[in-house]
Coordinates of C-alpha atoms in Angstrom, one line a residue:
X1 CA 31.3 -9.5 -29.1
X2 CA 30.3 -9.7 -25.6
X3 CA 30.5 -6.3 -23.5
X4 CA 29.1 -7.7 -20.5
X5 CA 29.8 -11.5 -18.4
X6 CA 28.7 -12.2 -15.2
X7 CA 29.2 -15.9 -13.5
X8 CA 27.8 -17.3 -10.8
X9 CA 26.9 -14.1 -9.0
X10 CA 25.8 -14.2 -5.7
X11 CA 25.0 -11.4 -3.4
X12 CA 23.6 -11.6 0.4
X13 CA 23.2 -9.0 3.1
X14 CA 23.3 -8.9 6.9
X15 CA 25.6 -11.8 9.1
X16 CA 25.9 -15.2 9.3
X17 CA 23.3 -15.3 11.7
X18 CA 20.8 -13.5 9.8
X19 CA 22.2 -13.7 6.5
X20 CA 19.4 -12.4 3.0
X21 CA 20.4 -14.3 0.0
X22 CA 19.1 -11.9 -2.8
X23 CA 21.5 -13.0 -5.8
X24 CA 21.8 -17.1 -6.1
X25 CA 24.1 -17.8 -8.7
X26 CA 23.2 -16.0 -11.6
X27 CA 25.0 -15.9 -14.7
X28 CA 24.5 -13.7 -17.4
X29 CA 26.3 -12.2 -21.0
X30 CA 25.0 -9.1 -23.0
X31 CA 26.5 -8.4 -26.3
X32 CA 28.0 -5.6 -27.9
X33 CA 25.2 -3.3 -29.1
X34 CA 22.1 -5.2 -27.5
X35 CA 19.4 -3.7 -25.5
X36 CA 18.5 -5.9 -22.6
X37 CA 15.4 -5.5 -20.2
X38 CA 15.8 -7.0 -16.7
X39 CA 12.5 -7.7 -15.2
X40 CA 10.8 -9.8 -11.8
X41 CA 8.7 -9.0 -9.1
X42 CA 9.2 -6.4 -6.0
X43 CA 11.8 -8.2 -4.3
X44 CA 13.1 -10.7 -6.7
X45 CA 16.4 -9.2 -7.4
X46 CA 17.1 -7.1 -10.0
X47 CA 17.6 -3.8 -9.2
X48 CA 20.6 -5.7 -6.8
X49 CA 21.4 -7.3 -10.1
X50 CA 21.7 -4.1 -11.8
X51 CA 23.5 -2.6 -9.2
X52 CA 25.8 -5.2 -8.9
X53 CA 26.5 -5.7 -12.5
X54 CA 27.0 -1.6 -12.8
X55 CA 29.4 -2.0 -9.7
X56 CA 26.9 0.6 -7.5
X57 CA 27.2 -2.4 -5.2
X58 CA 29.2 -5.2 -4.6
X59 CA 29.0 -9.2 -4.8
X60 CA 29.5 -11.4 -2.6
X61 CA 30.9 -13.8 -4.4
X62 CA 31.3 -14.5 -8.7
X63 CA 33.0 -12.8 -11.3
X64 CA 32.0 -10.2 -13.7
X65 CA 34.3 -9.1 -16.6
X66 CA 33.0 -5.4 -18.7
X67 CA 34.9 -5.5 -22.2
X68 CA 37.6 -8.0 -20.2
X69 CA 38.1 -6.5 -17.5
X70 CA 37.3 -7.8 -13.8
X71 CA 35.6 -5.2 -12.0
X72 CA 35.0 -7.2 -8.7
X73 CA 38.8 -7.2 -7.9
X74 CA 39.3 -3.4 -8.8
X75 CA 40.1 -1.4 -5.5
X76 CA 37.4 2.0 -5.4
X77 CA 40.2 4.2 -6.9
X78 CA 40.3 2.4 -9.8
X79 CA 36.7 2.1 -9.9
X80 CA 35.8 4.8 -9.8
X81 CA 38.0 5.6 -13.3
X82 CA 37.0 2.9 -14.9
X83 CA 33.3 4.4 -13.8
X84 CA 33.9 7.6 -15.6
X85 CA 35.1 6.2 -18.6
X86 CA 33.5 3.1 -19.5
X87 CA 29.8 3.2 -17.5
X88 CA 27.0 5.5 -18.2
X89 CA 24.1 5.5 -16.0
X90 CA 20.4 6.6 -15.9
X91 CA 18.3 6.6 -13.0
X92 CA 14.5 7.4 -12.2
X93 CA 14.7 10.5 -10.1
X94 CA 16.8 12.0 -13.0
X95 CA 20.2 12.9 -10.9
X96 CA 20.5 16.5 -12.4
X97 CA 22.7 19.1 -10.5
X98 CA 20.4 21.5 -10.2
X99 CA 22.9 24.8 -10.0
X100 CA 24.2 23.3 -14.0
X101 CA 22.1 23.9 -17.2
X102 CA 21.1 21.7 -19.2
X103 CA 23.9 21.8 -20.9
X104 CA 26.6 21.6 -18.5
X105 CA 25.1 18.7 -16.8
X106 CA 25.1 17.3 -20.0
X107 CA 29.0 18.0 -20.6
X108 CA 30.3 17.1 -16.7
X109 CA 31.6 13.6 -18.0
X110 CA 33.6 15.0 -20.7
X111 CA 34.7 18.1 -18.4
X112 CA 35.7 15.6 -15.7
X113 CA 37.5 13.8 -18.8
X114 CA 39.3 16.8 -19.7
X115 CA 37.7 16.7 -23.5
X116 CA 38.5 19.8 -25.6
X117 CA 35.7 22.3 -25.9
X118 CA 35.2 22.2 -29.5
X119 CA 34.7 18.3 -29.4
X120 CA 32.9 18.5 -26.7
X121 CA 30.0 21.0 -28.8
X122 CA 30.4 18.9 -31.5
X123 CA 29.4 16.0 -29.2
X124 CA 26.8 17.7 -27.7
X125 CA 24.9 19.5 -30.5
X126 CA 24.7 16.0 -32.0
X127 CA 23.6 14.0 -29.2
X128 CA 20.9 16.9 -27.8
X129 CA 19.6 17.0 -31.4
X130 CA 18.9 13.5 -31.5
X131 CA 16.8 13.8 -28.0
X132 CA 15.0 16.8 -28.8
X133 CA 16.7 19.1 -26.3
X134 CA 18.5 21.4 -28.0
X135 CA 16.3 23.9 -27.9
X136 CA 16.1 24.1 -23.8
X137 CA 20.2 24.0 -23.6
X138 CA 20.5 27.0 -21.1
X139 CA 17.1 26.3 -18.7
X140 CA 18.3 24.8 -15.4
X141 CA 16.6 21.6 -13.8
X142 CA 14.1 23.2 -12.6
X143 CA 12.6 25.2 -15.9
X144 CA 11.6 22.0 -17.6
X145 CA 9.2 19.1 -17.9
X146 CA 10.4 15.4 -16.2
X147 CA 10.4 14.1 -19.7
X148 CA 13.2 16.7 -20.7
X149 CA 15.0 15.6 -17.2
X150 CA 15.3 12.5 -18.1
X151 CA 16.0 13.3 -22.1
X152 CA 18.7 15.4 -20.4
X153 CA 19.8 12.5 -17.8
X154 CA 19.8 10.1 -20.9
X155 CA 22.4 12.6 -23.3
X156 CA 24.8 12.7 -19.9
X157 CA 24.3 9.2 -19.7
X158 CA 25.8 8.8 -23.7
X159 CA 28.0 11.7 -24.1
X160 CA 31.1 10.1 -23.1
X161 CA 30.3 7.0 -25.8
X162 CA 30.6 4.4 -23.1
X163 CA 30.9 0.6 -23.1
X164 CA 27.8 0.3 -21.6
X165 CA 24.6 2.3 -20.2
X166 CA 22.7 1.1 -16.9
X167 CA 19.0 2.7 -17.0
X168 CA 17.0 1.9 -13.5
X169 CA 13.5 1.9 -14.1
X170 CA 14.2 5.1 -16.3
X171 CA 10.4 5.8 -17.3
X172 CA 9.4 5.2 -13.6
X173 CA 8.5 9.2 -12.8
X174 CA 7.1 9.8 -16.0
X175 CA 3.7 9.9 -17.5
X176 CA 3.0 7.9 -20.7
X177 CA 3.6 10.1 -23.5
X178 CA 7.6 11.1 -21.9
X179 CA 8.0 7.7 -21.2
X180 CA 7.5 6.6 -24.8
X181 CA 9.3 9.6 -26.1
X182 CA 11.9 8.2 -24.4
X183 CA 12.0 5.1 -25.0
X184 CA 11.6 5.7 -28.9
X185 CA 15.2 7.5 -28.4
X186 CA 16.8 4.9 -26.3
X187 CA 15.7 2.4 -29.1
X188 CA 17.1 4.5 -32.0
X189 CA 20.5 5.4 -29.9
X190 CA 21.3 1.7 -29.5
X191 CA 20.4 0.8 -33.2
X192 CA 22.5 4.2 -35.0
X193 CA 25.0 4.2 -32.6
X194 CA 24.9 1.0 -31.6
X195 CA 24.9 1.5 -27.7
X196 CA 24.9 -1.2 -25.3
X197 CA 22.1 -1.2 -22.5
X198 CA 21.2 -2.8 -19.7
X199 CA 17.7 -1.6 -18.2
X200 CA 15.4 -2.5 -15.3
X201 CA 12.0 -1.9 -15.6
X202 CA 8.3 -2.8 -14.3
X203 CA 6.5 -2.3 -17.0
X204 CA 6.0 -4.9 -19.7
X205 CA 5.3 -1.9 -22.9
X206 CA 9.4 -0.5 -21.5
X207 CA 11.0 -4.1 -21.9
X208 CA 9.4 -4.1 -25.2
X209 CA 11.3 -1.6 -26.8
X210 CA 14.4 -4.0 -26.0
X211 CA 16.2 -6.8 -28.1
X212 CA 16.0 -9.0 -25.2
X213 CA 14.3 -9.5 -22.0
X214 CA 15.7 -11.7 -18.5
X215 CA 13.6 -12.9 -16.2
X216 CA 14.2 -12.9 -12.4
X217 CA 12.4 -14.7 -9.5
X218 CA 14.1 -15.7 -6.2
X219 CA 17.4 -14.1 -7.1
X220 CA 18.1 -16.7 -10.4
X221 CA 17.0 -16.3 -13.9
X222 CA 13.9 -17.7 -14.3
X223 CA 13.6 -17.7 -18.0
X224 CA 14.3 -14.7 -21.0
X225 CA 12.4 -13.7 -24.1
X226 CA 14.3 -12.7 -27.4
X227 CA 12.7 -10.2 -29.7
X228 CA 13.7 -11.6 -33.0
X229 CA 12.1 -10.4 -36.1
X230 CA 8.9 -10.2 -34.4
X231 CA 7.4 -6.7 -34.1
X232 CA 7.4 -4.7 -30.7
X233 CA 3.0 -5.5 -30.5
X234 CA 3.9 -9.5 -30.8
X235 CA 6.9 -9.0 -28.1
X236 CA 5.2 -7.2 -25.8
X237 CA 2.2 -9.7 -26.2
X238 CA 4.9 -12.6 -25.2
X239 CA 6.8 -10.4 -22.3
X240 CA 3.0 -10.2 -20.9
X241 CA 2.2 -14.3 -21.0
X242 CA 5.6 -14.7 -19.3
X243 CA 5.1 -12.0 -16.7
X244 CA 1.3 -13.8 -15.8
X245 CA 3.0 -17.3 -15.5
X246 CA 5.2 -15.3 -12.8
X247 CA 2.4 -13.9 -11.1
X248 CA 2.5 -10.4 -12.0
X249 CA 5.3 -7.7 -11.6
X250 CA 4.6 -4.8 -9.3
X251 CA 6.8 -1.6 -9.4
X252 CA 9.6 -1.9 -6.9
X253 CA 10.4 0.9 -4.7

């Protein structure tokens, strides 16, 4: 079952007389439960992509349906709904408020929902447990490492069960050890629960945790890797030939 389609998605900034095409025409499906890497070179797209596809920003042109439904032609009202309910997002600088707990941050997209107290525990112990952060439920923001952050960005990002999760270079502000810790979780969210994610990354050992990686250069696919039965080593060996054929990727501000 596909979650995701885009078609022929373009996306340019500034006038007709100084007009930046950064999105030419791409199209691209992800499927119900997949884990999909998005990677290219500073400037070649795909944060736009991801923003576009996670409706932060708009196209300019193209469609793009999430379980059926067209999200370019929804007005920001109804957006913004369909936002709350059906999107989860992660971002690199962690987006915690830092006057909640742990735990309340955690629990603001079922509040805004209006979910129950007792299912929203039951939701929570679950979910916390299986990142590890139970234990720091009451610290604020600012009593705990950037690996809980974005542990703690990662359960608000799930809590709500959503049709999809958007992660934007989510290991980017972490050191090695927080980033794999993290990445181990993602990975064994999507397979239990069978999550559906859509990440950009830089880095080549990230993109290998997922079931499939795209490609950008220029603003259109350039090619895309799929993981197979192969083990994570062997798929992180072929993200790295494809990433020297494009010349290198370099972290994107």
């Amino acid at each position: 079952m596909v979650i995701l389609e885009a078609q022929k998605i373009y996306k340019s900034y500034g006038n007709k007389f100084n007009k930046q095409e950064v999105l030419k025409g791409i199209d691209v499906s992800i499927g119900k439960g997949e884990f999909l890497s998005i990677m290219g070179a500073s400037g070649s797209g795909k944060t736009t992509l991801l923003n576009v596809l996670s409706s932060i920003d708009h196209v300019s042109t193209g469609s793009i349906k999430i379980e059926g439904k067209e999200i370019t032609s929804l007005k920001e009202k109804q957006l913004a709904e369909f936002r709350k309910k059906s999107l989860g997002f992660i971002f690199q600088d962690y987006n915690l408020l830092d006057t909640l707990t742990v735990k309340e941050n955690i629990l603001l997209p079922l509040s805004i929902a209006k979910v129950s107290r007792k299912a929203a525990d039951s939701l929570f112990n679950s979910l916390a447990s299986e990142l590890g952060i139970r234990e720091i439920e009451h610290k604020y923001p600012n009593e705990i490492s950037g690996g809980q952050k974005q542990r703690t960005s990662a359960a608000r990002a799930f809590i709500h069960e959503p049709s999809i999760i958007f992660a934007d270079e989510p290991t980017g502000a972490l050191d090695s050890k927080s980033a794999s810790d993290l990445l181990n979780k993602l990975s064994e969210l999507n397979m239990k629960r069978g999550s559906t994610i859509a990440m950009v990354t830089h880095d080549p050992v990230a993109a290998s945790y997922s079931s499939r990686v795209i490609f950008i250069k220029d603003g259109q696919i350039y090619t895309q890797l799929t993981k197979g039965e192969q083990d994570r080593q062997a798929f992180f060996k072929d993200i790295m030939k494809t990433q020297a054929v494009l010349g290198g990727v370099q972290h994107e501000s």
